Tab-separated table of C-alpha atoms and ligand atoms in Angstrom:
chain	number	residue	atom	x	y	z
Z	53	MET	CA	72.074	166.745	136.009
Z	54	LYS	CA	70.520	166.633	132.496
Z	55	ASN	CA	70.012	163.126	131.113
Z	56	ILE	CA	72.683	162.645	128.467
Z	57	PHE	CA	70.653	159.748	127.027
Z	58	PRO	CA	67.390	161.645	126.201
Z	59	LEU	CA	65.987	158.744	124.126
Z	60	PHE	CA	66.264	156.347	127.053
Z	61	PRO	CA	64.719	157.954	130.126
Z	62	GLY	CA	65.898	156.200	133.270
Z	63	PHE	CA	69.012	154.827	131.553
Z	64	ARG	CA	71.257	157.308	133.269
Z	65	ASN	CA	70.209	156.006	136.679
Z	66	LYS	CA	70.681	152.400	135.600
Z	67	ALA	CA	74.072	153.112	134.082
Z	68	LEU	CA	75.045	154.933	137.239
Z	69	SER	CA	73.866	152.064	139.457
Z	70	LEU	CA	75.670	149.521	137.298
Z	71	PHE	CA	78.829	151.590	137.431
Z	72	LEU	CA	78.568	151.879	141.213
Z	73	LEU	CA	77.962	148.161	141.566
Z	74	VAL	CA	80.980	147.235	139.411
Z	75	PHE	CA	83.111	149.823	141.196
Z	76	THR	CA	82.144	148.487	144.628
Z	77	LEU	CA	82.783	144.899	143.570
Z	78	LEU	CA	86.169	145.795	142.145
Z	79	SER	CA	87.169	147.660	145.289
Z	80	TYR	CA	86.175	144.685	147.433
Z	81	ILE	CA	88.201	142.347	145.230
Z	82	GLY	CA	91.123	144.780	145.379
Z	83	LEU	CA	90.946	145.062	149.131
Z	84	TRP	CA	90.528	141.328	149.537
Z	85	SER	CA	93.500	140.481	147.396
Z	86	GLN	CA	95.585	143.068	149.208
Z	87	SER	CA	94.621	141.880	152.632
Z	88	ASN	CA	94.343	138.138	152.221
Z	89	ASN	CA	96.611	137.117	149.406
Z	90	LEU	CA	100.014	136.560	150.845
Z	91	ALA	CA	102.834	136.000	148.384
Z	92	PRO	CA	103.545	132.318	147.692
Z	93	LEU	CA	105.709	130.729	150.353
Z	94	VAL	CA	109.402	129.985	149.809
Z	95	ASP	CA	108.490	126.326	149.928
Z	96	LYS	CA	106.063	125.349	147.182
Z	97	LYS	CA	105.614	122.039	148.995
Z	98	ALA	CA	104.877	123.739	152.328
Z	99	THR	CA	102.801	121.594	154.672
Z	100	ALA	CA	99.207	122.586	155.378
Z	101	SER	CA	100.407	123.447	158.892
Z	102	ALA	CA	102.953	125.968	157.563
Z	103	ILE	CA	100.398	127.581	155.282
Z	104	LEU	CA	98.003	127.814	158.220
Z	105	LEU	CA	100.698	129.432	160.344
Z	106	SER	CA	101.144	132.169	157.752
Z	107	LYS	CA	97.390	132.773	157.765
Z	108	LYS	CA	97.331	132.790	161.545
Z	109	LEU	CA	100.116	135.396	161.643
Z	110	GLN	CA	98.233	137.516	159.144
Z	111	ALA	CA	94.986	137.269	161.116
Z	112	ILE	CA	96.859	138.219	164.301
Z	113	SER	CA	98.310	141.336	162.661
Z	114	LYS	CA	94.788	142.565	161.921
Z	115	GLN	CA	93.884	142.548	165.616
Z	116	GLY	CA	97.125	143.520	167.298
Z	117	PHE	CA	100.413	141.727	167.834
Z	118	ALA	CA	101.338	138.463	169.485
Z	119	ILE	CA	103.664	138.795	172.463
Z	120	GLY	CA	106.689	136.525	172.380
Z	121	HIS	CA	109.470	135.518	174.728
Z	122	GLN	CA	112.743	133.760	173.942
Z	123	ASP	CA	113.187	130.511	175.896
Z	124	ALA	CA	109.868	131.298	177.602
Z	125	SER	CA	109.321	127.796	178.921
Z	126	SER	CA	112.946	126.595	178.998
Z	127	TYR	CA	113.997	128.580	182.076
Z	128	GLY	CA	113.396	131.800	183.948
Z	129	ILE	CA	114.672	133.608	186.988
Z	130	GLY	CA	115.290	130.967	189.637
Z	131	TRP	CA	114.014	127.932	187.722
Z	132	LYS	CA	114.891	125.625	184.843
Z	133	HIS	CA	112.562	123.306	183.009
Z	134	LYS	CA	115.237	120.589	182.963
Z	135	ASP	CA	115.107	120.450	186.782
Z	136	HIS	CA	111.323	119.889	186.750
Z	137	PRO	CA	110.628	118.338	183.368
Z	138	ASP	CA	107.029	117.411	184.229
Z	139	LYS	CA	105.990	121.013	184.797
Z	140	ILE	CA	105.580	123.636	182.067
Z	141	ASP	CA	106.455	127.005	183.526
Z	142	SER	CA	107.215	130.502	182.334
Z	143	ASP	CA	108.032	133.807	184.024
Z	144	VAL	CA	105.277	135.382	181.926
Z	145	TYR	CA	102.797	132.799	183.239
Z	146	ARG	CA	103.903	133.387	186.809
Z	147	VAL	CA	103.191	137.102	186.444
Z	148	LEU	CA	100.075	137.033	184.256
Z	149	GLY	CA	98.455	133.634	184.518
Z	150	ASP	CA	98.828	133.298	180.747
Z	151	PHE	CA	101.663	132.218	178.471
Z	152	PRO	CA	103.225	134.283	175.741
Z	153	ALA	CA	101.754	133.688	172.275
Z	154	VAL	CA	105.158	133.230	170.648
Z	155	PHE	CA	107.816	130.886	172.030
Z	156	GLY	CA	111.371	131.539	170.848
Z	157	PHE	CA	114.042	128.818	170.830
Z	158	ASP	CA	117.652	128.708	169.671
Z	159	ILE	CA	119.295	125.655	168.148
Z	160	GLY	CA	122.902	126.869	168.409
Z	161	GLY	CA	124.859	123.703	169.169
Z	162	ILE	CA	122.698	121.296	167.152
Z	163	GLU	CA	125.277	121.530	164.354
Z	164	LEU	CA	127.830	119.837	166.645
Z	165	ASP	CA	125.410	117.131	167.673
Z	166	SER	CA	125.734	118.527	171.167
Z	167	PRO	CA	123.111	117.368	173.713
Z	168	ASP	CA	122.538	120.974	174.899
Z	169	ASN	CA	122.185	124.262	173.077
Z	170	LEU	CA	124.567	127.161	173.615
Z	171	ASP	CA	122.531	128.320	176.611
Z	172	SER	CA	122.478	124.859	178.272
Z	173	VAL	CA	118.965	123.874	177.175
Z	174	PRO	CA	118.983	120.136	176.410
Z	175	PHE	CA	117.708	119.576	172.862
Z	176	ASP	CA	115.559	116.748	174.085
Z	177	ASN	CA	113.769	119.111	176.488
Z	178	MET	CA	113.557	121.736	173.769
Z	179	ARG	CA	111.794	119.344	171.411
Z	180	LYS	CA	109.242	118.502	174.117
Z	181	LEU	CA	108.735	122.183	174.935
Z	182	ILE	CA	108.176	122.994	171.263
Z	183	ILE	CA	105.567	120.261	171.029
Z	184	ASP	CA	103.909	121.532	174.209
Z	185	ALA	CA	103.895	125.158	173.031
Z	186	HIS	CA	102.424	124.171	169.688
Z	187	ALA	CA	99.790	121.969	171.316
Z	188	LYS	CA	98.744	124.960	173.436
Z	189	GLY	CA	98.239	127.070	170.280
Z	190	GLY	CA	101.551	128.945	170.572
Z	191	ILE	CA	103.719	130.053	167.676
Z	192	ILE	CA	107.271	128.725	167.437
Z	193	THR	CA	110.225	130.745	166.196
Z	194	ILE	CA	113.739	129.325	166.052
Z	195	SER	CA	117.032	131.175	165.679
Z	196	TRP	CA	120.423	129.522	165.173
Z	197	HIS	CA	123.526	130.875	166.914
Z	198	LEU	CA	125.802	128.395	165.187
Z	199	ASP	CA	129.520	128.063	165.803
Z	200	ASN	CA	132.160	129.357	163.449
Z	201	PRO	CA	132.870	126.422	161.117
Z	202	VAL	CA	136.414	127.575	160.367
Z	203	THR	CA	137.742	128.026	163.902
Z	204	GLY	CA	135.299	126.102	166.077
Z	205	GLY	CA	134.733	129.344	167.984
Z	206	ASP	CA	131.215	130.583	168.674
Z	207	SER	CA	128.903	132.781	166.550
Z	208	TRP	CA	130.727	135.852	167.809
Z	209	ASP	CA	134.078	134.637	166.454
Z	210	LYS	CA	134.389	136.968	163.492
Z	211	THR	CA	136.928	134.957	161.515
Z	212	PRO	CA	135.541	134.933	157.959
Z	213	ALA	CA	133.691	131.663	157.327
Z	214	VAL	CA	130.751	132.285	154.999
Z	215	ALA	CA	132.563	131.735	151.689
Z	216	GLN	CA	134.122	128.593	153.170
Z	217	CYS	CA	130.650	127.053	153.702
Z	218	LEU	CA	129.590	127.522	150.090
Z	219	LYS	CA	129.968	124.883	147.380
Z	220	GLY	CA	133.675	124.455	146.670
Z	221	GLY	CA	134.655	126.055	150.015
Z	222	GLU	CA	137.036	124.381	152.485
Z	223	GLU	CA	134.308	123.809	155.096
Z	224	ARG	CA	131.616	122.679	152.672
Z	225	VAL	CA	131.474	119.077	153.856
Z	226	LYS	CA	131.195	120.205	157.464
Z	227	TYR	CA	128.500	122.765	156.637
Z	228	GLU	CA	126.385	120.207	154.790
Z	229	LEU	CA	126.580	117.954	157.838
Z	230	TRP	CA	125.571	120.871	160.065
Z	231	VAL	CA	122.510	121.638	157.961
Z	232	LYS	CA	121.602	117.954	157.960
Z	233	ARG	CA	121.613	118.007	161.772
Z	234	VAL	CA	119.368	121.073	161.734
Z	235	ALA	CA	117.026	119.259	159.350
Z	236	ASN	CA	116.944	116.186	161.584
Z	237	PHE	CA	115.976	118.281	164.589
Z	238	LEU	CA	113.297	120.160	162.667
Z	239	ASN	CA	111.906	117.036	161.027
Z	240	ALA	CA	111.430	115.468	164.454
Z	241	LEU	CA	109.022	118.230	165.504
Z	242	GLU	CA	105.686	116.494	165.163
Z	243	TYR	CA	102.351	116.713	166.883
Z	244	GLN	CA	99.420	114.405	166.181
Z	245	GLY	CA	101.065	113.099	163.038
Z	246	GLU	CA	101.702	116.584	161.607
Z	247	LYS	CA	104.914	118.566	161.375
Z	248	ILE	CA	104.929	121.544	163.726
Z	249	PRO	CA	105.255	124.755	161.702
Z	250	VAL	CA	108.210	126.930	162.637
Z	251	VAL	CA	109.356	130.441	161.803
Z	252	PHE	CA	113.039	129.800	161.104
Z	253	ARG	CA	115.265	132.860	161.527
Z	254	PRO	CA	118.869	131.962	160.742
Z	255	PHE	CA	121.792	134.323	160.185
Z	256	HIS	CA	120.100	137.249	161.924
Z	257	GLU	CA	121.533	140.743	162.568
Z	258	MET	CA	123.823	140.396	159.567
Z	259	ASN	CA	124.256	144.182	159.301
Z	260	GLY	CA	125.852	144.249	162.728
Z	261	ALA	CA	129.545	143.492	163.068
Z	262	TRP	CA	129.304	140.860	165.826
Z	263	PHE	CA	128.619	137.538	164.072
Z	264	TRP	CA	130.853	135.728	161.562
Z	265	TRP	CA	127.996	135.955	159.032
Z	266	GLY	CA	127.715	139.695	159.573
Z	267	ASP	CA	129.083	142.752	157.841
Z	268	PRO	CA	132.060	143.299	157.441
Z	269	ASN	CA	133.017	139.670	158.063
Z	270	CYS	CA	131.480	138.526	154.778
Z	271	THR	CA	130.248	140.157	151.586
Z	272	SER	CA	126.521	140.598	151.034
Z	273	LYS	CA	126.873	138.438	147.923
Z	274	ASP	CA	128.277	135.516	149.899
Z	275	TYR	CA	125.721	136.046	152.667
Z	276	ILE	CA	122.903	135.793	150.136
Z	277	ARG	CA	124.413	132.665	148.610
Z	278	LEU	CA	124.741	131.057	152.031
Z	279	TRP	CA	121.100	131.830	152.851
Z	280	GLN	CA	119.803	130.511	149.533
Z	281	ASP	CA	121.989	127.439	149.763
Z	282	THR	CA	120.789	126.712	153.305
Z	283	VAL	CA	117.158	126.987	152.221
Z	284	GLU	CA	117.839	124.671	149.278
Z	285	GLN	CA	119.539	122.090	151.467
Z	286	LEU	CA	116.724	122.097	154.029
Z	287	ARG	CA	113.853	122.227	151.562
Z	288	ASP	CA	115.117	120.305	148.557
Z	289	VAL	CA	117.691	117.898	149.971
Z	290	HIS	CA	116.274	117.158	153.426
Z	291	GLN	CA	112.599	117.691	152.624
Z	292	VAL	CA	111.903	120.087	155.472
Z	293	HIS	CA	108.587	121.625	154.403
Z	294	HIS	CA	107.198	123.142	157.574
Z	295	LEU	CA	109.212	126.359	157.793
Z	296	LEU	CA	108.511	130.011	157.187
Z	297	TYR	CA	111.810	131.817	156.639
Z	298	ALA	CA	112.374	135.134	158.445
Z	299	TYR	CA	115.031	137.686	157.455
Z	300	SER	CA	115.979	139.979	160.331
Z	301	PRO	CA	118.617	142.702	160.151
Z	302	ASN	CA	119.509	144.681	163.248
Z	303	LYS	CA	118.469	148.299	163.849
Z	304	LEU	CA	119.423	150.366	160.815
Z	305	ASN	CA	122.188	152.829	161.427
Z	306	PRO	CA	122.612	155.789	159.074
Z	307	GLY	CA	123.689	154.428	155.707
Z	308	ASP	CA	122.397	150.897	156.382
Z	309	GLU	CA	120.089	149.494	153.733
Z	310	TYR	CA	117.420	147.117	154.957
Z	311	LEU	CA	117.603	145.037	151.789
Z	312	LYS	CA	121.372	144.913	151.402
Z	313	TYR	CA	121.558	141.219	152.382
Z	314	TYR	CA	118.049	140.292	151.232
Z	315	PRO	CA	118.158	136.815	149.701
Z	316	GLY	CA	115.189	137.570	147.446
Z	317	ASP	CA	111.430	137.111	147.334
Z	318	ASP	CA	111.805	133.400	146.609
Z	319	PHE	CA	113.837	132.841	149.773
Z	320	VAL	CA	112.127	134.899	152.464
Z	321	ASP	CA	108.597	134.658	153.867
Z	322	ILE	CA	108.710	137.141	156.719
Z	323	PHE	CA	110.523	140.415	157.216
Z	324	GLY	CA	111.918	141.128	160.639
Z	325	ILE	CA	113.994	143.612	162.574
Z	326	ASP	CA	115.922	143.369	165.861
Z	327	ILE	CA	116.168	146.554	167.919
Z	328	TYR	CA	117.062	146.813	171.600
Z	329	ASP	CA	116.462	149.743	173.914
Z	330	ARG	CA	119.913	150.697	175.203
Z	331	ASN	CA	118.397	152.748	177.995
Z	332	ASP	CA	117.411	155.599	175.708
Z	333	ALA	CA	113.648	155.505	175.296
Z	334	ALA	CA	113.401	158.443	172.896
Z	335	ASP	CA	116.012	157.028	170.554
Z	336	TYR	CA	114.436	153.570	170.804
Z	337	ILE	CA	110.925	154.771	169.951
Z	338	LYS	CA	112.268	156.819	167.069
Z	339	SER	CA	114.280	154.020	165.514
Z	340	VAL	CA	111.584	151.384	166.037
Z	341	LYS	CA	109.034	153.607	164.335
Z	342	GLN	CA	111.385	154.447	161.480
Z	343	ASP	CA	112.667	150.951	160.832
Z	344	VAL	CA	109.337	149.195	161.253
Z	345	GLU	CA	107.702	151.706	158.913
Z	346	LEU	CA	110.360	150.989	156.300
Z	347	MET	CA	110.041	147.226	156.778
Z	348	LYS	CA	106.247	147.516	156.548
Z	349	SER	CA	106.405	149.435	153.274
Z	350	ILE	CA	108.641	146.738	151.771
Z	351	ALA	CA	106.549	143.890	153.164
Z	352	ASP	CA	103.269	145.425	152.005
Z	353	LYS	CA	104.547	145.831	148.448
Z	354	LYS	CA	105.600	142.210	148.407
Z	355	ASN	CA	102.516	140.935	150.257
Z	356	LYS	CA	104.648	139.356	152.966
Z	357	LEU	CA	104.333	139.270	156.731
Z	358	TYR	CA	106.561	141.282	159.046
Z	359	ALA	CA	107.448	141.160	162.728
Z	360	PHE	CA	109.571	142.700	165.456
Z	361	THR	CA	111.815	139.673	165.771
Z	362	GLU	CA	113.897	140.672	168.840
Z	363	THR	CA	113.698	143.445	171.369
Z	364	GLY	CA	113.856	144.383	175.006
Z	365	LEU	CA	115.408	146.596	177.634
Z	366	GLU	CA	117.894	144.578	179.671
Z	367	LYS	CA	116.811	144.306	183.339
Z	368	ILE	CA	113.868	146.695	182.611
Z	369	PRO	CA	115.091	149.535	184.829
Z	370	THR	CA	112.295	151.740	183.456
Z	371	GLU	CA	109.302	150.609	185.486
Z	372	LYS	CA	106.668	151.474	182.877
Z	373	TRP	CA	108.744	150.399	179.881
Z	374	PHE	CA	106.081	148.086	178.461
Z	375	THR	CA	103.195	150.552	178.494
Z	376	GLU	CA	105.072	153.797	177.962
Z	377	VAL	CA	107.937	152.840	175.647
Z	378	LEU	CA	107.296	149.578	173.819
Z	379	TYR	CA	103.544	149.953	173.308
Z	380	PRO	CA	103.576	153.446	171.790
Z	381	ALA	CA	106.489	152.419	169.559
Z	382	ILE	CA	104.556	149.541	167.974
Z	383	GLU	CA	100.898	150.320	168.607
Z	384	ASN	CA	100.064	151.111	164.997
Z	385	SER	CA	102.826	149.144	163.323
Z	386	GLY	CA	100.907	146.190	161.882
Z	387	ILE	CA	103.558	143.685	163.020
Z	388	SER	CA	102.462	140.087	163.584
Z	389	TRP	CA	104.502	139.646	166.747
Z	390	VAL	CA	107.132	141.147	169.024
Z	391	LEU	CA	109.656	138.895	170.764
Z	392	MET	CA	111.366	139.864	174.017
Z	393	TRP	CA	114.738	138.215	174.595
Z	394	ARG	CA	115.508	135.654	177.294
Z	395	ASN	CA	115.301	135.690	181.097
Z	396	HIS	CA	118.704	134.242	181.870
Z	397	ARG	CA	119.571	135.806	185.234
Z	398	THR	CA	118.676	138.934	187.204
Z	399	SER	CA	121.391	140.869	185.367
Z	400	HIS	CA	120.367	139.590	181.896
Z	401	HIS	CA	116.596	139.396	181.427
Z	402	TYR	CA	114.010	141.148	179.261
Z	403	MET	CA	110.661	140.076	180.722
Z	404	PRO	CA	109.458	140.827	184.236
Z	405	PHE	CA	109.437	137.968	186.727
Z	406	LYS	CA	107.558	137.558	190.000
Z	407	GLY	CA	108.710	140.329	192.314
Z	408	HIS	CA	110.256	142.541	189.617
Z	409	PRO	CA	109.233	146.240	189.888
Z	410	SER	CA	107.700	146.250	186.390
Z	411	GLU	CA	105.244	143.438	187.180
Z	412	LYS	CA	102.309	145.822	187.544
Z	413	ASP	CA	103.165	147.628	184.317
Z	414	PHE	CA	103.350	144.315	182.487
Z	415	LYS	CA	99.833	143.491	183.690
Z	416	ASP	CA	98.680	146.877	182.407
Z	417	PHE	CA	100.424	146.107	179.102
Z	418	LYS	CA	98.454	142.890	178.836
Z	419	ALA	CA	95.218	144.845	179.300
Z	420	LEU	CA	95.969	147.154	176.358
Z	421	PRO	CA	93.906	146.512	173.233
Z	422	LYS	CA	96.605	145.268	170.876
Z	423	THR	CA	98.704	142.975	173.061
Z	424	LEU	CA	97.856	139.352	172.350
Z	425	PHE	CA	98.955	136.567	174.678
Z	426	LEU	CA	98.292	132.855	174.257
Z	427	LYS	CA	94.631	132.887	175.280
Z	428	ASP	CA	94.005	135.863	172.984
Z	429	ILE	CA	95.477	134.306	169.854
Z	430	ASN	CA	93.536	131.133	170.538
Z	431	GLN	CA	90.337	133.171	170.070
Z	432	ILE	CA	91.313	134.427	166.625
Z	433	LYS	CA	89.735	132.808	163.563
Z	434	TYR	CA	91.861	132.364	160.484
S	228	BMA	C1	122.477	136.703	173.333
S	228	BMA	C2	122.766	136.592	174.815
S	228	BMA	C3	123.667	135.406	175.003
S	228	BMA	C4	123.022	134.153	174.394
S	228	BMA	C5	122.586	134.387	172.967
S	228	BMA	C6	121.807	133.231	172.389
S	228	BMA	O1	121.771	137.842	173.049
S	228	BMA	O2	121.551	136.400	175.520
S	228	BMA	O3	123.900	135.217	176.360
S	228	BMA	O4	123.918	133.062	174.449
S	228	BMA	O5	121.802	135.541	172.911
S	228	BMA	O6	120.651	132.963	173.120
């Protein structure tokens, strides 16, 4: 090309080099801010441990996804932690010789000051198991299947109750007490003088019709107010500062909008989705891909994390479900973790246990490049 600066021979090359240098620097800065700058957390007073957890989840998503299990160490097929409180066990450990990377717990029942949660896990054991999982390097996520405050029925009692919990509502006093009990439980989660960071995932699957906080049992406006109010009570009234808040609708049916109940960027840290395989692998893979892609596009725009917050195939009748159904559905998704639901009994479990036909497939799943169990996430720098 002819030098367009004939009076300054060599200038063209310098100008070109300078341009390239600035361009490269700018692209690096752009990439860096895109990949490392998460949106500010819901809690501006978040503990260092909570901030670190968000960085850890981000670092994990760059290498693969953490594998989670609900009630992983609380009980499994044929055993309960409360019967052998000195031993930390897990069906996943029995099969693989490693623990899951994410430990799910549910505090349904804490609102009543009950000694056990809705699935008979004593809260005292749960607290110890949370401390143990955290000490091992595991990630803690907590859901809350709370009772219906109007009727005293369970979460599945669809009598409208959301508006009643809001300021001015008939059950307001009760609801404030319930949130205080949640705060007390969460504030007691400490390890080596630090609060244990928790992904808190209340009021999940609100687009399904099965919980009292779900559509059509409350309006999206009231749902959003309840969420925001709960965050404000925990964070501002009870000074709970070690939570990341996860919003997790259920599988989107035609016409469902992922953001219909979204409480807003200031009230959510992590996007989630719950999708189960109802024994239809093709439909499952299709909807996981579709919904996770949508969630990812929203999360990426907002610089927030995202995860597959609940899944599984009950009883795992498909022997190679983990390698041939779940893995291809999420392989390139960018999620931080995937959580399989609980191993309650042989007719209601979502992880293999010793002797289950899918044991071998689960070992193969572990060997795949993106699946990260406890030992794997403990290798990751963040
Ligand atoms: C559901 C079922 C119930 C359980 C609830 C909360 O999906 O597993 O049996 O009580 O989760 O863990």
